[in-house]
Short mmCIF file of N, CA and C in Angstrom, two decimals:
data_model
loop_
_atom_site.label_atom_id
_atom_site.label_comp_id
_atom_site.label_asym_id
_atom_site.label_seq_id
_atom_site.Cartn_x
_atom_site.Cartn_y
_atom_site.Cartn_z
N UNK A 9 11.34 -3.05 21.61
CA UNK A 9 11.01 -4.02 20.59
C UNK A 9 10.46 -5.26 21.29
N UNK A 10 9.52 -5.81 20.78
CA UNK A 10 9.03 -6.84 21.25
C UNK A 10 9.35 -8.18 20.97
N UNK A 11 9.52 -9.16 21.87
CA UNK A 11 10.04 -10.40 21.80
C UNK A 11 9.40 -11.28 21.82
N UNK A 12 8.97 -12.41 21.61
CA UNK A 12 8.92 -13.76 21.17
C UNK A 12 9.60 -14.98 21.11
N UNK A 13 9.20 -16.12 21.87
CA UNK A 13 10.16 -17.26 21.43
C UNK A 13 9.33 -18.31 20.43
N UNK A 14 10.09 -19.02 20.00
CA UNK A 14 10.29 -19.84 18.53
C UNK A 14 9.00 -20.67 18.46
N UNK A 15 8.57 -21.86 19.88
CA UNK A 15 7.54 -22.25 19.85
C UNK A 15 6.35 -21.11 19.83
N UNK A 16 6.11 -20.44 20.81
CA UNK A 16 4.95 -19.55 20.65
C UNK A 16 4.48 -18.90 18.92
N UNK A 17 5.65 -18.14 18.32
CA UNK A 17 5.38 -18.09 17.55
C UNK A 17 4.96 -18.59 16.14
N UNK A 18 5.53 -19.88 16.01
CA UNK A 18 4.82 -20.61 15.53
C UNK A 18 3.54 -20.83 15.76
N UNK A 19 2.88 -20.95 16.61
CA UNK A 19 1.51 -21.25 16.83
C UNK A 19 0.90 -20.12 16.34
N UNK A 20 1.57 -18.38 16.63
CA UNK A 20 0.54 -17.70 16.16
C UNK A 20 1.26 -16.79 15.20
N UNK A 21 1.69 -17.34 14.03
CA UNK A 21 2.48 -16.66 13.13
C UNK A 21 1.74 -15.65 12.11
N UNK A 22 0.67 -16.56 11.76
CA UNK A 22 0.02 -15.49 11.09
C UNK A 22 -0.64 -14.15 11.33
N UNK A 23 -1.18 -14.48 12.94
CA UNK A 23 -1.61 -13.33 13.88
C UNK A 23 -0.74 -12.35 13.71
N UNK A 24 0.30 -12.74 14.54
CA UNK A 24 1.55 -11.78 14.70
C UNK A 24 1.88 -11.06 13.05
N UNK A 25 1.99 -11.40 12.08
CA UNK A 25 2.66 -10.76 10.93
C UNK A 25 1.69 -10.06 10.89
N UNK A 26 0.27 -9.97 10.62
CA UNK A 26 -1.02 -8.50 10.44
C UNK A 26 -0.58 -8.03 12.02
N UNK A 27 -0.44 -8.32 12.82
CA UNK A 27 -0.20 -6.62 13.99
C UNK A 27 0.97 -6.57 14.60
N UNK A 28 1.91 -6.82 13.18
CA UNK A 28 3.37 -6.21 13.16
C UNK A 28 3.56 -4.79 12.87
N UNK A 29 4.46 -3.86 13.90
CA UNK A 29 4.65 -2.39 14.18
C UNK A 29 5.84 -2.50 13.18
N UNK A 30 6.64 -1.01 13.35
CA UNK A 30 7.61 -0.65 12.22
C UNK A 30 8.49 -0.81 12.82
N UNK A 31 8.59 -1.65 14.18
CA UNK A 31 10.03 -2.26 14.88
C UNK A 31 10.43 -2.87 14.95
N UNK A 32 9.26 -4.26 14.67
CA UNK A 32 9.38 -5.34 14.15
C UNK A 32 9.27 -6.69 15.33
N UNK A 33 9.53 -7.76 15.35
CA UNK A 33 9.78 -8.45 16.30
C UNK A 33 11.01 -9.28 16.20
N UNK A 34 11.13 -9.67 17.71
CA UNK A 34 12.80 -10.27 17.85
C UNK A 34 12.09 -12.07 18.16
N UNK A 35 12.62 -12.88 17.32
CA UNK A 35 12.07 -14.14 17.50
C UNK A 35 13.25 -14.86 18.90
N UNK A 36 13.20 -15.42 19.87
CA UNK A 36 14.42 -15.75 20.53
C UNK A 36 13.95 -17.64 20.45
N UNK A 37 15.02 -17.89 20.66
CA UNK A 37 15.01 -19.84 20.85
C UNK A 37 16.05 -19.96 22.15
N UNK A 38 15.63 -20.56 23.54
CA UNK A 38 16.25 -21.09 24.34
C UNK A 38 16.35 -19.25 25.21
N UNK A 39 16.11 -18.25 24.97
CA UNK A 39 16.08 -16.99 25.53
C UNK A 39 17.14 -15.94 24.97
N UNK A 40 17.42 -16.61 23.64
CA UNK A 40 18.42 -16.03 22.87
C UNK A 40 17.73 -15.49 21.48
N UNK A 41 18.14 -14.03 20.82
CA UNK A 41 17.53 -13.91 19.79
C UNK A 41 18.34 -14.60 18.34
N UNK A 42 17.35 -15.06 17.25
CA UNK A 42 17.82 -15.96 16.37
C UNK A 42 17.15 -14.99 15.20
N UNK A 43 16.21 -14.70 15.27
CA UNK A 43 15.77 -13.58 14.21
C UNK A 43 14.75 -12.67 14.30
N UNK A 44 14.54 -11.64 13.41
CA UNK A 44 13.85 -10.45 13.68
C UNK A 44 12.75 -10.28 12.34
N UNK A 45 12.19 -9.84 12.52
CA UNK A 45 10.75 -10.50 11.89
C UNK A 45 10.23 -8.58 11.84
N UNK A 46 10.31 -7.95 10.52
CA UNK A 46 10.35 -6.81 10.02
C UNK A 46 9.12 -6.65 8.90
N UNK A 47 8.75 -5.95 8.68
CA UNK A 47 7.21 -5.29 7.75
C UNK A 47 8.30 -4.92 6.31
N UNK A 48 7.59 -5.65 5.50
CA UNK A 48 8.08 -5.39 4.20
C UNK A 48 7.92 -3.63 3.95
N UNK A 49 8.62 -3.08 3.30
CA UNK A 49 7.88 -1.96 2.81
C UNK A 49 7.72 -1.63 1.02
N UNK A 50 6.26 -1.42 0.76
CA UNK A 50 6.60 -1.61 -0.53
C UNK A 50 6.90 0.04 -0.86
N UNK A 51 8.16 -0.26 -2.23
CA UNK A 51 8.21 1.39 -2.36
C UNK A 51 7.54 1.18 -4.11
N UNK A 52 6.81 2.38 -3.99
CA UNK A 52 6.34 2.42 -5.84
C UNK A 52 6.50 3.51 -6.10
N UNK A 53 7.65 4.22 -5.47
CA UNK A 53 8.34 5.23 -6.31
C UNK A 53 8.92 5.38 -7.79
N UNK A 54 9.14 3.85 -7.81
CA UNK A 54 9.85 3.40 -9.16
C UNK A 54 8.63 3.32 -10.55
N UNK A 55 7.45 3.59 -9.75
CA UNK A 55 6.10 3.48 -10.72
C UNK A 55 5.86 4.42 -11.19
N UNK A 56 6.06 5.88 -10.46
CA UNK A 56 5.86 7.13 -11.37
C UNK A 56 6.64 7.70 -12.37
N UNK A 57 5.75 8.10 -13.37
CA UNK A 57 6.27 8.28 -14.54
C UNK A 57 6.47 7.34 -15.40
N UNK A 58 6.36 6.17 -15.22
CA UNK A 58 6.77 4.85 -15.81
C UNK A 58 5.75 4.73 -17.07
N UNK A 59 4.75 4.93 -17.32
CA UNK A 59 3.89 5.14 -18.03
C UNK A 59 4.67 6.01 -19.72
N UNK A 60 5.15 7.09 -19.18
CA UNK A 60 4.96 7.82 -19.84
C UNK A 60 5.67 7.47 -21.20
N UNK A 61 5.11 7.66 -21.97
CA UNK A 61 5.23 7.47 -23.82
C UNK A 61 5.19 6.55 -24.01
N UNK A 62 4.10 5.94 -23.58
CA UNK A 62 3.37 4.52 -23.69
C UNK A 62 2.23 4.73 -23.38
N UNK A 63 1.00 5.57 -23.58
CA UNK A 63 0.24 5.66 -23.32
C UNK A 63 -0.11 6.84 -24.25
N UNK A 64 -1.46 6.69 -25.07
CA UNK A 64 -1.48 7.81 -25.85
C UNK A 64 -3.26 8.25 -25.88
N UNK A 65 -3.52 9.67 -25.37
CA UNK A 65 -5.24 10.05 -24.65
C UNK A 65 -5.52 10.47 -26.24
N UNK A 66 -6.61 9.93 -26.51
CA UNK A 66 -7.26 10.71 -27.47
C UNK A 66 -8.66 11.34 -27.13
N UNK A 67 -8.71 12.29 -27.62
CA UNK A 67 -10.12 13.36 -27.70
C UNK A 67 -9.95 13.99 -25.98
N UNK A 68 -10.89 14.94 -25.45
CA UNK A 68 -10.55 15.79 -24.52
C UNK A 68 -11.00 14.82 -23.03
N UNK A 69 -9.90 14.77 -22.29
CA UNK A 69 -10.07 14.27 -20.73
C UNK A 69 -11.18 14.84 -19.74
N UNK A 70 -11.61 16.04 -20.24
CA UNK A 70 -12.18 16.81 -18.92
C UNK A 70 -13.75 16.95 -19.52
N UNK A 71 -14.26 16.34 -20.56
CA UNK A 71 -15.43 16.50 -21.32
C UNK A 71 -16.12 15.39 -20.96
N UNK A 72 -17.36 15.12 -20.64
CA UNK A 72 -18.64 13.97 -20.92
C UNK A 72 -18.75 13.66 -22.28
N UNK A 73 -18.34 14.60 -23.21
CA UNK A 73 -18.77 14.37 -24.69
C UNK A 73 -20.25 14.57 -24.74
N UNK A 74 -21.21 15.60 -23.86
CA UNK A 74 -22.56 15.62 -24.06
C UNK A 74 -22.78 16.80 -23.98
N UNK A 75 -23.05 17.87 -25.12
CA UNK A 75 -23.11 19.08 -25.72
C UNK A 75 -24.59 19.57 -24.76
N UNK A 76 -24.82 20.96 -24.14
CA UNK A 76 -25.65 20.77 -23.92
C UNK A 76 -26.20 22.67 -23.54
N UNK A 77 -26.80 23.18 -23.89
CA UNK A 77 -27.19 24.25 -23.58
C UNK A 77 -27.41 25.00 -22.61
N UNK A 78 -26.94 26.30 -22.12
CA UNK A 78 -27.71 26.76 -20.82
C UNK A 78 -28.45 28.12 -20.99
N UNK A 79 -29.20 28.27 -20.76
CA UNK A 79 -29.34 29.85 -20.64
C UNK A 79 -28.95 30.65 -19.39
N UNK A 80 -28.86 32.15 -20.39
CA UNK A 80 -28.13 33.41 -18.90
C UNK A 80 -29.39 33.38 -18.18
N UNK A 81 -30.25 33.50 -18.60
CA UNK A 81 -31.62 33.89 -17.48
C UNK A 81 -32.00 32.82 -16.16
N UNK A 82 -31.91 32.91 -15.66
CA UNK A 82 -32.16 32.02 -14.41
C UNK A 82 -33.68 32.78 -13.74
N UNK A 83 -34.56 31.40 -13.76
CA UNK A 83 -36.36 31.96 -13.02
C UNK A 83 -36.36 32.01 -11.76
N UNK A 84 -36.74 32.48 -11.32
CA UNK A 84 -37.22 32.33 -9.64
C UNK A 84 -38.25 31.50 -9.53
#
């Protein structure tokens, strides 16, 4: 895990949080660690299905709605 002390990171805090790994970083002050600095994770597990019977499709999903003719014969 990678370390850091308190002044440095301040200076480059924002850097550091975009090329934060899934281990996170250890912030130290005086060569001691004080906190650890971790990647949110979002979960949207809680999103599926959430929809359902609240939402109501009318007429057919898999159609253009544009009627259209073909013939069997194909020309060369």
């Amino acid at each position: 895990m990678k370390t850091i002390g308190a002044a440095k990171f301040k200076e480059q805090c924002l850097a550091l949080m975009d090329q934060l790994d899934h281990e996170g970083l250890v912030i130290t002050k005086r060569g001691k660690p004080v906190a650890r600095l971790i990647r949110y994770e979002k979960n949207h597990g809680h999103l599926i299905g959430s929809l359902k019977h609240k939402i109501k499709v009318y007429g057919d999903t898999f159609s253009t709605g544009i009627r259209w003719e073909a013939e069997g014969d194909v020309e060369s």
